[in-house]
Coordinates of C-alpha atoms in Angstrom, one line a residue:
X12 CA -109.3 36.8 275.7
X13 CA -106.9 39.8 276.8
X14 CA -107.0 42.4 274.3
X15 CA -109.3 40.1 272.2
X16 CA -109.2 41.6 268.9
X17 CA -105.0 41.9 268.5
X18 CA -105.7 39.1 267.1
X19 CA -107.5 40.3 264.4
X20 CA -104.5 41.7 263.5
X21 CA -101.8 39.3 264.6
X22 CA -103.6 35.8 263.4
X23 CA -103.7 37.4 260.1
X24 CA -99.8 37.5 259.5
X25 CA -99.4 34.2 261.2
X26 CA -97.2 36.1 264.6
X27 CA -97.5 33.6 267.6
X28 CA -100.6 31.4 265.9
X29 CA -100.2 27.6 266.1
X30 CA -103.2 25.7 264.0
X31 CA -104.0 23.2 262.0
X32 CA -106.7 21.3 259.8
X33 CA -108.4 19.1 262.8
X34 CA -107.5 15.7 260.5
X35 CA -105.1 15.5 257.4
X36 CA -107.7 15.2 254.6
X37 CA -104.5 13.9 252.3
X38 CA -104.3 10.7 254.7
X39 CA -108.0 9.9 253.9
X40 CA -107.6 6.8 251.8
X41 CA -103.8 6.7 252.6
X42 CA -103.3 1.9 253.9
X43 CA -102.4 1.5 256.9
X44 CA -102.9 4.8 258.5
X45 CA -104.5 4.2 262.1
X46 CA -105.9 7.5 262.3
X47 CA -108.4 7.4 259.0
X48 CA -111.3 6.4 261.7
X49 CA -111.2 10.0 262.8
X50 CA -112.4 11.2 259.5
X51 CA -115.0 8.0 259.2
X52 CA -115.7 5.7 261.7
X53 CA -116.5 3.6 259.2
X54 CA -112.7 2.9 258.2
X55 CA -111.1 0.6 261.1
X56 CA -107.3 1.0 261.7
X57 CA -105.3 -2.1 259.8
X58 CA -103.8 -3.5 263.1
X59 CA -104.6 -2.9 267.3
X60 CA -102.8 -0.1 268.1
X61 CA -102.1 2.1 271.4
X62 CA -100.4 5.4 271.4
X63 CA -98.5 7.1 274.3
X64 CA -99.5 11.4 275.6
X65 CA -98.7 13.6 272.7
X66 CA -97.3 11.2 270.7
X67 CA -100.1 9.6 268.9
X68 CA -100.7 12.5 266.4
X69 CA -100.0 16.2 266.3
X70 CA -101.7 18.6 263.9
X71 CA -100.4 21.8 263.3
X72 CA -100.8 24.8 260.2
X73 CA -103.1 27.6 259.4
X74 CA -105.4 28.5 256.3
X75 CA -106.2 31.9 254.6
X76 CA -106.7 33.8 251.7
X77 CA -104.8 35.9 253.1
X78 CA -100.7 36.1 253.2
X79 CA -98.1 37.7 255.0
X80 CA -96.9 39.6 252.0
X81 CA -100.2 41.1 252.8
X82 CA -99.7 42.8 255.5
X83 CA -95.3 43.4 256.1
X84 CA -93.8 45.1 253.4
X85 CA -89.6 45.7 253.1
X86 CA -88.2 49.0 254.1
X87 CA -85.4 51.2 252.0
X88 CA -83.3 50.1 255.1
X89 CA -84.3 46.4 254.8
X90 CA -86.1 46.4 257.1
X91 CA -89.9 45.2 257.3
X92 CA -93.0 47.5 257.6
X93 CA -97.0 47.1 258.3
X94 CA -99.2 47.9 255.9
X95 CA -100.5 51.4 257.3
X96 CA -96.9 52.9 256.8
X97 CA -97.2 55.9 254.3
X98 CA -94.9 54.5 252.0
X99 CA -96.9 51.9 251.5
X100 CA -99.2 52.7 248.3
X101 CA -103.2 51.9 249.7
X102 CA -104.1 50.7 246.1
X103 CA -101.1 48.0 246.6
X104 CA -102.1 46.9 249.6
X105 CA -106.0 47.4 249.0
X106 CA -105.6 45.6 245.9
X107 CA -104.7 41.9 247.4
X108 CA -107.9 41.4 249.6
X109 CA -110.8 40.1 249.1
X110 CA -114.3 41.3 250.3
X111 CA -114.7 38.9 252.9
X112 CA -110.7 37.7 254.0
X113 CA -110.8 34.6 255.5
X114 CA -108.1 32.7 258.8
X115 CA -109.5 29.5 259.6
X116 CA -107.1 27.5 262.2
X117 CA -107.5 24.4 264.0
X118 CA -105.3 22.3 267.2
X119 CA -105.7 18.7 267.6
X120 CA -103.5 16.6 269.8
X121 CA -104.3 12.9 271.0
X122 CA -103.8 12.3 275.1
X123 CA -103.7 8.9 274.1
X124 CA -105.5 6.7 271.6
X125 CA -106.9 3.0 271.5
X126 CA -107.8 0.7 268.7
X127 CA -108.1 -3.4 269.2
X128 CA -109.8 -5.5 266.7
X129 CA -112.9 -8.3 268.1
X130 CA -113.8 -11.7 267.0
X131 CA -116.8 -10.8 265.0
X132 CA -115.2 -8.6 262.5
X133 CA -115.3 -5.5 265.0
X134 CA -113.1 -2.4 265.5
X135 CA -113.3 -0.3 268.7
X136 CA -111.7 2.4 269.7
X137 CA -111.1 4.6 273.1
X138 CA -109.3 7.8 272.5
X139 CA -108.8 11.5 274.4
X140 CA -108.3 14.3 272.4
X141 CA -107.8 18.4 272.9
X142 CA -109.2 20.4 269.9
X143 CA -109.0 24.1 269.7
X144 CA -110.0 26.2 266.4
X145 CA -109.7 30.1 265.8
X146 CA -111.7 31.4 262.6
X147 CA -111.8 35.0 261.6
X148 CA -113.8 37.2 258.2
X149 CA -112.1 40.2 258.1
X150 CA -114.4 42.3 255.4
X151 CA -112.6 44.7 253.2
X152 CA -114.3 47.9 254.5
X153 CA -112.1 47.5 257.2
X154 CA -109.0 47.4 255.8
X155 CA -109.8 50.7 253.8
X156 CA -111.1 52.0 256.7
X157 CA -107.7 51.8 259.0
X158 CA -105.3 52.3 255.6
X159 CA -107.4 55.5 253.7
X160 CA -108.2 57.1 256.6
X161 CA -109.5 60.3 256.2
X162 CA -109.7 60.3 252.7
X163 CA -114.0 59.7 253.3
X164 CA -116.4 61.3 255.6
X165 CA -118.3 58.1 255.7
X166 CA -116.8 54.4 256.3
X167 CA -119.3 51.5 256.6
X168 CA -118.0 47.9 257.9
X169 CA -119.8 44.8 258.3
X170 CA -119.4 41.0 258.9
X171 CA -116.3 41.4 261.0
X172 CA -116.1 38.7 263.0
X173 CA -113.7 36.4 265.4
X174 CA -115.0 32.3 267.0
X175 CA -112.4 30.6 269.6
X176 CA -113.1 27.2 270.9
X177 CA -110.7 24.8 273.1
X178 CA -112.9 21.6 274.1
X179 CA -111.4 18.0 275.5
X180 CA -113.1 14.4 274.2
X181 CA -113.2 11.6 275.6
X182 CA -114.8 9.0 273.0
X183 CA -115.5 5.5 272.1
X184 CA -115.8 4.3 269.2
X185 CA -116.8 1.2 266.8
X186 CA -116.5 -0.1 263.2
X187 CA -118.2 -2.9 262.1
X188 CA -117.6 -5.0 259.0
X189 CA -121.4 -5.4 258.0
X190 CA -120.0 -7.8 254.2
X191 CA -116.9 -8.0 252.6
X192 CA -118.4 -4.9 250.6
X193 CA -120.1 -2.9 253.5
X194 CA -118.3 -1.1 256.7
X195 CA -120.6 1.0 259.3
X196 CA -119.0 3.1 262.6
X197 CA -120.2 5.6 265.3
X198 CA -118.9 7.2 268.0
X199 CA -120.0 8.8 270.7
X200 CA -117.9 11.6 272.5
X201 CA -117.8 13.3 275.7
X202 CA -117.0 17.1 276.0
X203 CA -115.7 19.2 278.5
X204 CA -115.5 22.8 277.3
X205 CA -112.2 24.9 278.3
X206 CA -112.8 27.8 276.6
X207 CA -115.2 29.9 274.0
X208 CA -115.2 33.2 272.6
X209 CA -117.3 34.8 269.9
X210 CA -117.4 38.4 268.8
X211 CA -119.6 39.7 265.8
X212 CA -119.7 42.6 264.3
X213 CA -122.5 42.8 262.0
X214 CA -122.3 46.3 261.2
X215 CA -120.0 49.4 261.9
X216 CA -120.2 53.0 260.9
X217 CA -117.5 56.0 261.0
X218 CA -118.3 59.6 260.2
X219 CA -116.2 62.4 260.5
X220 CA -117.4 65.6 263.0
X221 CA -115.0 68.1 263.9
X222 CA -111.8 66.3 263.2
X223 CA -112.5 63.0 265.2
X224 CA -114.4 60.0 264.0
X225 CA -118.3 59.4 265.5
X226 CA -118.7 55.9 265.5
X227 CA -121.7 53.6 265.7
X228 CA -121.6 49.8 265.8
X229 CA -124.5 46.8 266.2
X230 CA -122.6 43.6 268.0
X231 CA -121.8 41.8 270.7
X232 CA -119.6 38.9 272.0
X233 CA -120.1 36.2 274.2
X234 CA -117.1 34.7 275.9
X235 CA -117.3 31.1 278.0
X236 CA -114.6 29.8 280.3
X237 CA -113.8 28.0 283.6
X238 CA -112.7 30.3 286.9
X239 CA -109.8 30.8 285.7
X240 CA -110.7 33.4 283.4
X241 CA -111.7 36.9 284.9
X242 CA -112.9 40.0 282.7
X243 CA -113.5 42.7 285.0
X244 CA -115.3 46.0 283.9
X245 CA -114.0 49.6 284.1
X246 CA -116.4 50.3 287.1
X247 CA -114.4 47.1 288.8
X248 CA -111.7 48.4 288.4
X249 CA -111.8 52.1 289.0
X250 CA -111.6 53.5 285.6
X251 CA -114.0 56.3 285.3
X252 CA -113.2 58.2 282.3
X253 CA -115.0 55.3 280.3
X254 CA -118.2 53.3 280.3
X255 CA -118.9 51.9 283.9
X256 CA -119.8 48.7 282.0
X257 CA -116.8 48.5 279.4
X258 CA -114.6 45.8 279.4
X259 CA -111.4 46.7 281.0
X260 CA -108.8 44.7 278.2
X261 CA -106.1 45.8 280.3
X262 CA -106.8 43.6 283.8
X263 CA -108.4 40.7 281.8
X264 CA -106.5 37.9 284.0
X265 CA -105.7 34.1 283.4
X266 CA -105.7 33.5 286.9
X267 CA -104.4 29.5 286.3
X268 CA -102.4 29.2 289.7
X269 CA -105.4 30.2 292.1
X270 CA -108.1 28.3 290.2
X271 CA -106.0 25.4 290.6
X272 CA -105.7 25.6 294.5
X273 CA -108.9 26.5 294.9
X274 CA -111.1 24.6 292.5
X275 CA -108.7 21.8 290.9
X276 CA -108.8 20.5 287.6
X277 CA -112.8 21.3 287.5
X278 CA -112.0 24.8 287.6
X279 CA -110.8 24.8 284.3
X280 CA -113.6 23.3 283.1
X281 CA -115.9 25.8 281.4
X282 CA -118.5 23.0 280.4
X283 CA -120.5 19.8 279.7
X284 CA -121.5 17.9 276.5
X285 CA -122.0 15.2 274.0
X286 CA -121.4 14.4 269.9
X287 CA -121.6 12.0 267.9
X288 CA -119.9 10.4 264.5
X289 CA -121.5 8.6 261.9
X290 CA -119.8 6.9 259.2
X291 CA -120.4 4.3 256.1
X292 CA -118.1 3.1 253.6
X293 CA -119.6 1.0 250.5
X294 CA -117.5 -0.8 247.9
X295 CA -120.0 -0.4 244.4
X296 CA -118.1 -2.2 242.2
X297 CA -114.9 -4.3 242.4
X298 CA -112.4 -1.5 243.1
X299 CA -114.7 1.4 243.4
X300 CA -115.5 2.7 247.3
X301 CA -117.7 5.4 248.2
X302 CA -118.0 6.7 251.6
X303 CA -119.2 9.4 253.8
X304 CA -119.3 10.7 257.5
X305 CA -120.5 13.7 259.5
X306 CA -118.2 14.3 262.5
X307 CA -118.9 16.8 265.2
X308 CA -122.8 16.3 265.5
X309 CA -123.0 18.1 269.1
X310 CA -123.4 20.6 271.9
X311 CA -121.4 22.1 274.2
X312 CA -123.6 23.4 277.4
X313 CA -121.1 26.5 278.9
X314 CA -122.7 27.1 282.7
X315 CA -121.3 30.5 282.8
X316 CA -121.4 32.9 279.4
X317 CA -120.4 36.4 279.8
X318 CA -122.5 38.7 277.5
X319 CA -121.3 42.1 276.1
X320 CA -122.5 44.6 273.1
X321 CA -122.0 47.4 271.7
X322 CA -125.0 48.6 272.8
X323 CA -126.8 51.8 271.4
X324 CA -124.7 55.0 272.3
X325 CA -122.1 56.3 269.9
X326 CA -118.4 56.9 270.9
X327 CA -115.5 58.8 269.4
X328 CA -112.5 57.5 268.2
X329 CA -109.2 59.5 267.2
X330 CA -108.0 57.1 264.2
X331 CA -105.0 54.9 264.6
X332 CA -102.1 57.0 266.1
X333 CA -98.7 56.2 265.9
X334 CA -98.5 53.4 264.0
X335 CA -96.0 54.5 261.5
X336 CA -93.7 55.5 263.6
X337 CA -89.7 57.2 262.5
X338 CA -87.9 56.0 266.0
X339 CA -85.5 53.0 264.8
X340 CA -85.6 51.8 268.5
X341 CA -89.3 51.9 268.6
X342 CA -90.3 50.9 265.0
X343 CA -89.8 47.2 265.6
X344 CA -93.1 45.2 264.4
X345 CA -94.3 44.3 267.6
X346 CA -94.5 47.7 268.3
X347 CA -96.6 48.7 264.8
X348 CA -99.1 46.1 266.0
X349 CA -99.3 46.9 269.3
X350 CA -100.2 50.4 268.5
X351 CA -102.7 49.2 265.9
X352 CA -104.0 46.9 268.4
X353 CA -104.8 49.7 270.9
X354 CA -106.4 51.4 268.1
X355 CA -109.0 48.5 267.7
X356 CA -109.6 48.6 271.3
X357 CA -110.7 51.8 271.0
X358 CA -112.8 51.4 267.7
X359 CA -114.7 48.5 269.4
X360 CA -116.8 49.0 272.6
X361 CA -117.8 46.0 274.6
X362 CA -120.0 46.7 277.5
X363 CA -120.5 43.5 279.9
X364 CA -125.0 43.0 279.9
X365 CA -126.7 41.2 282.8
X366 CA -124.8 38.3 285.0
X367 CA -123.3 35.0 283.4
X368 CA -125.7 32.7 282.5
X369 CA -125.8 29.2 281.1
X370 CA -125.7 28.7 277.2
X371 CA -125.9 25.9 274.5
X372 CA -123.6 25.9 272.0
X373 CA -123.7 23.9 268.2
X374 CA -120.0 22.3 266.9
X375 CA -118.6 22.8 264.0
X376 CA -119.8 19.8 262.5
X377 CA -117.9 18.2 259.1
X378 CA -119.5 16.2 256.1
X379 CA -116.8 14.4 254.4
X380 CA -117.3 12.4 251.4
X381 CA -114.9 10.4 249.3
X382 CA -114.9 8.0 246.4
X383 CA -111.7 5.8 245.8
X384 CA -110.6 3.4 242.9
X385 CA -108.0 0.8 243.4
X386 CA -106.3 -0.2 240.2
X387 CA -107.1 -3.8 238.1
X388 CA -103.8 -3.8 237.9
X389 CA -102.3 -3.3 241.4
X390 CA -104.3 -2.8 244.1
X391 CA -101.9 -1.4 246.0
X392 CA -102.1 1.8 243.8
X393 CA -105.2 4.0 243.8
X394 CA -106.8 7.5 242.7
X395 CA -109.4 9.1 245.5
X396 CA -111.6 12.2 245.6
X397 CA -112.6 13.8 248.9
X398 CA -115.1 16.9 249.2
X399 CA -114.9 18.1 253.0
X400 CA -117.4 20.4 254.6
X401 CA -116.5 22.1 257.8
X402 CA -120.4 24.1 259.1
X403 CA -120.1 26.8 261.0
X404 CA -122.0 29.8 259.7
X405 CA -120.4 32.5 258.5
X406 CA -117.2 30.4 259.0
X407 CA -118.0 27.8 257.0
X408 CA -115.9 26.2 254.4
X409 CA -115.7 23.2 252.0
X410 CA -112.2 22.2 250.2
X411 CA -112.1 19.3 246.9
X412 CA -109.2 17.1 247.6
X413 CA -107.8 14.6 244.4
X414 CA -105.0 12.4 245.4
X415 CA -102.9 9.7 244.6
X416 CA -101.8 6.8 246.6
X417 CA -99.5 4.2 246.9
X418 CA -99.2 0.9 249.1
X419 CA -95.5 -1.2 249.1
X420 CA -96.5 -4.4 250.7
X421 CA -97.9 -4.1 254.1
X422 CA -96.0 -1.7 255.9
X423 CA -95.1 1.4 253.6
X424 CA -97.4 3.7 252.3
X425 CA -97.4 7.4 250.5
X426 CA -100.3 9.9 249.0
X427 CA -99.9 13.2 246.8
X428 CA -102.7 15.0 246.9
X429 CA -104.2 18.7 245.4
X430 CA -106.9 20.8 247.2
X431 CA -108.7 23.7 246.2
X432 CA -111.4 26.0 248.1
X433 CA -111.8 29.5 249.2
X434 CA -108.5 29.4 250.6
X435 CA -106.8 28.9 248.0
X436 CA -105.3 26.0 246.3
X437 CA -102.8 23.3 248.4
X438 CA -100.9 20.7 247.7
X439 CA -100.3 17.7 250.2
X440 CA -98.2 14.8 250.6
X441 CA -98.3 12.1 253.2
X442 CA -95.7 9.3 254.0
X443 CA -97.1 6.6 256.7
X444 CA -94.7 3.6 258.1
X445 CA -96.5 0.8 259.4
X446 CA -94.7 -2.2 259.8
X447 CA -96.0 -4.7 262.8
X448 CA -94.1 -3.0 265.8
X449 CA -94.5 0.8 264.9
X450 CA -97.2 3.1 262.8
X451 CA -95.3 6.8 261.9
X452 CA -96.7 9.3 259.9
X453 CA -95.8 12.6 258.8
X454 CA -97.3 14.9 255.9
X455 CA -99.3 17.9 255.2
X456 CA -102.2 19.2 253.3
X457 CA -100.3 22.5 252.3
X458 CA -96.6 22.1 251.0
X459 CA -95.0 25.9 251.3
X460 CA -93.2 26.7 248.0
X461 CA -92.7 29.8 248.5
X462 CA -90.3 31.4 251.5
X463 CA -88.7 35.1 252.1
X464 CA -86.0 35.4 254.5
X465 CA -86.2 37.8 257.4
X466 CA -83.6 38.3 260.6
X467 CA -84.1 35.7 263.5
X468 CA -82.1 35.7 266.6
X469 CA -78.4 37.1 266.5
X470 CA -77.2 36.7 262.8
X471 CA -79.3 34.1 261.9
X472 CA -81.9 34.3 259.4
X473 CA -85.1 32.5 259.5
X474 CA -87.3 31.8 256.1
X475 CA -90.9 32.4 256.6
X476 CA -94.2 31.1 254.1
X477 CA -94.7 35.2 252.4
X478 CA -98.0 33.8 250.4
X479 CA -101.5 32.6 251.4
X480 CA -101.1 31.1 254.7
X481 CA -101.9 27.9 254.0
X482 CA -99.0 25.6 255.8
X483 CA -99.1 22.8 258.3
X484 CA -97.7 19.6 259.5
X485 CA -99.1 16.6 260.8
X486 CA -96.8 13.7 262.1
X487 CA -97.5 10.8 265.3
X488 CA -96.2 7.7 266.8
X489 CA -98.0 4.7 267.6
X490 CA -97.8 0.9 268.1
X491 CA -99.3 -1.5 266.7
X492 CA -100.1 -4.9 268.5
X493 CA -101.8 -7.2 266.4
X494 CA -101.1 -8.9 262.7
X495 CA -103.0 -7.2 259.7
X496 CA -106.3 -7.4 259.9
X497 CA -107.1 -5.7 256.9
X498 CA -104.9 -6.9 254.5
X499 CA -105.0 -5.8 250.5
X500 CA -103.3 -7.8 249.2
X501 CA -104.1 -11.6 249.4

C-alpha cells in the first residue's frame, strides 16, 4: 500500500502490473478443457485429473479503456514523454478519455487442483487457488485537472476510486449428472484474506487563492492486511510539519521477514471466510445447451481494518511540480511518474480514524450465462454465446462473448471467440491438448494486434501493446488419470 495512489498513475500505462481475467471466458464451451468447472460447477472435467503447484493454470492480462498511447507520447529526440509535458497538446490528450476511465485486473494461479470422477455419475473436485484483483475509475475531471492546470479557478473531481484484493481458497467441489439432459454443481470455498485496500473519492474540489490551490475532498479508504503490513502516521514517526494523523507514505513497511519469525504463516493472514458456487447446465433441445452460474457468493471477515478520511479541513496543494522536466539524465519515465506520484500524495490527504477494527467484506461475485449449439452435422463443431457479469459496484462490468469451437476426436480441441464490453472489443483464441496422459492449454481472451517498439535493455528493443490495454495469457499443465468419461462422440 506504499505510496498507494502511484498506482493510479502507473496501472493505467500497464508499468510493473501483472493481471488477468480470473477464468478465460473463450475456454467456456471449449471439450475437454478441465478447468470449465471454474466458470460452472455444473460442467465436470472430461477425465480425473491432478495438477502439480503452479502448473495447473496461470492467468495473466489486464483490461481498460484506456491505452498506453494514452498516456506516453514520442519525443523530437525519440524518446518517450508523459502526458503532462508541454508539448503535449491538452485537447490531444484530453480528447482519448472517457468520463469515467476504466483498469480492471485480476491474478489467478492454482496451488494444485483435483478432479476424479464417482460411480453414480459424480464429479468432485478439491482445489487451492490465490486470486488477486486491482480495479480503478479514473473520472475525466482529473485528468483535466493535472494536464490544464491553471487554466480554471475552479476544478471539481468525483468518482475517483482504487479496490485491491489478494485472498487464498481452499474448495470442494461437485457435479452431478442429474439425466442425460440435466448437470447441477456447487462448491463451497474457504477464504483466508491476505490483503484489502479500498480508497474512494467521491468528490474533490480545487480553487485557486493567491497562487496555490485550496483543496477540499469527501473520502476515505479502508486498508485490511495481516502483521506484516504497517502504516504508521506522521505523529509516529516524528513528522510535524503535517497532520499528526496523516498517513506517513513514506515509512509504509512490508515487514514479511519479522512477521514470519514471529507469527508464522498466520501472520500473513489478514482474515477468515466462506463462498459459494452454484451452477446448472440444461440441454433444451437435441444440440442446444443453456447454462448459468454465479461464482463468488461470499464474505471475507478482515479482524483488523485500518480506517482513514479525508476528513473535514482543507489543505493546500502547489500543483504538480517538475514533472516535465529538460535534464536528459533525469527525464527518464520513471522519474515523470515519480514526480507525478508525489504530486498525488500531496492532492490526497488520508488521516488514520479510531483503532483497527474488525470488518465484513462482500466478493466480487460473477453471473455467467451461456447458450451453445452443437452442429447436426458434427458434433464435434459448435457456435456458443456467453454474457459474463463481474458485481462490484462502481467496478462492475459485463462483457458478450460469441465463439466458435472445434473438437478433433478426443484429445484436440480449439475456440475463436469475439468479446465486446465497456472495455472495448477483444478477440480470443484458445488451443487445449487433452489426450489421456496430459491436459495443456494456452489461449487468451484479448489477442494484441497492435505493438510500438520502444528501447529495452542494452540495444535491444522490446514491442509493447500501444492501444486499449486489453492483453493476457492463460496457459496450465495437468494430468489426466482416467478414460473419457464424457465422451461426444459415440
Amino acid at each position: 500500500m506504499k505510496k498507494c495512489f502511484i498506482i493510479l498513475a502507473l496501472a493505467c500505462i500497464g508499468i510493473n502490473v501483472a493481471s488477468a481475467q480470473t477464468q478465460m471466458r473463450s475456454a467456456y464451451f471449449l471439450d475437454g478443457y478441465n478447468f470449465r468447472h471454474q466458470m460452472n460447477p455444473a460442467f465436470a472435467g472430461a477425465r480425473s485429473y491432478f495438477s502439480l503447484p503452479a502448473l495447473g493454470y496461470t492467468n495473466i492480462g489486464i483490461s481498460s479503456n484506456l491505452g498506453i498511447d494514452t498516456f506516453l507520447y514520442p519525443t523530437a529526440d525519440g524518446g518517450l514523454t508523459t502526458f503532462m509535458n508541454r508539448s503535449v497538446d491538452s485537447r490531444t490528450f484530453l480528447g482519448k478519455l472517457d468520463k469515467n476511465n476504466y483498469l480492471s485486473t485480476d491474478v489467478s494461479t492454482s496451488v494444485f487442483s483435483i478432479g476424479a470422477w464417482g460411480k453414480r455419475n459424480g464429479f468432485t473436485t478439491v482445489e487451492c487457488n490465490v486470486k488477486a484483483n486491482v480495479s480503478l475509475n479514473l473520472p475525466y475531471d482529473l485528468f483535466s485537472f493535472m494536464k490544464t492546470i491553471g487554466e480554471q479557478q475552479h476544478y471539481d473531481i468525483s468518482n475517483l476510486g482504487v479496490r485491491a484484493r489478494t485472498y487464498m481458497e481452499w474448495s470442494l467441489g461437485h457435479t452431478q449428472r442429474v439425466s442425460d439432459r440435466l448437470s447441477v454443481g456447487g462448491k463451497v470455498k474457504i477464504l483466508l484474506g491476505l490483503a484489502s485496500a479500498d480508497v474512494r473519492i467521491n468528490s474533490l474540489s480545487a480553487d485557486m487563492n493567491a497562487e496555490k490551490w485550496s483543496i477540499k475532498a469527501q473520502g476515505d479508504a479502508r486498508v485490511s492486511a495481516g502483521n506484516y503490513l504497517k502504516l504508521p502516521t506522521n505523529a509516529e514517526t516524528g513528522v510535524t510539519d503535517a497532520p499528526a494523523a496523516g498517513i506517513n507514505y513514506d515509512a509504509v513497511d512490508f515487514d514479511f521477514e519479522n512477521t514470519f519469525r514471529n507469527s508464522g504463516i498466520g501472520g500473513f493472514i489478514g482474515g477468515y471466510g466462506v463462498a459459494f458456487d452454484l451452477g446448472a447446465s440444461f440441454e433444451i433441445i437435441r444440440g442446444l445447451t443453456i447454462s448459468a452460474a454465479v461464482l463468488d457468493l461470499g464474505f471475507i471477515n478482515w479482524k483488523a481494518s485500518t480506517f482513514a478520511t479525508t476528513g473535514t479541513n482543507t489543505w493546500e496543494f502547489t500543483g504538480f511540480e517538475d514533472v516535465t522536466l529538460d535534464s536528459e539524465s533525469e527525464n527518464s519515465i520513471g522519474n515523470q511518474f515519480s514526480h507525478l506520484a508525489d504530486g498525488m500524495e500531496d492532492l490526497i490527504q488520508l488521516q488514520k480514524e479510531g483503532v483497527p477494527h474488525k470488518f465484513n467484506e462482500m466478493l466480487a461475485a460473477t453471473l455467467n450465462v451461456g447458450l451453445e449449439y452443437k452442429m447436426p452435422f458434427w458434433e464435434g463443431l459448435s457456435v456458443g454465446a456467453l454474457s459474463s457479469t463481474r458485481i462490484q459496484g462502481p467496478y462492475t462490468w459485463t462483457e458478450g462473448r460469441f465463439s466458435v469451437n472445434v473438437a478433433v476426436g478426443n484429445w484436440l480441441s480449439a475456440s475463436g471467440s469475439y468479446g465486446i464490453s465497456k472495455f472495448g472489443s477483444t478477440f480470443g483464441a484458445v488451443l487445449n491438448l487433452h489426450c489421456r496422459a496430459l491436459n495443456f492449454f494456452l489461449g487468451t481472451d484479448s489477442l494484441v494486434c497492435h505493438y510500438a517498439p520502444v528501447a529495452g535493455v542494452g540495444s535491444m528493443t522490446v514491442n509493447i501493446p500501444y492501444r486499449k490495454l486489453n492483453v493476457g495469457l492463460n496457459f496450465g499443465l495437468s494430468f489426466n488419470v482416467s478414460k473419457r468419461k464424457d465422451k461426444i462422440f459415440r
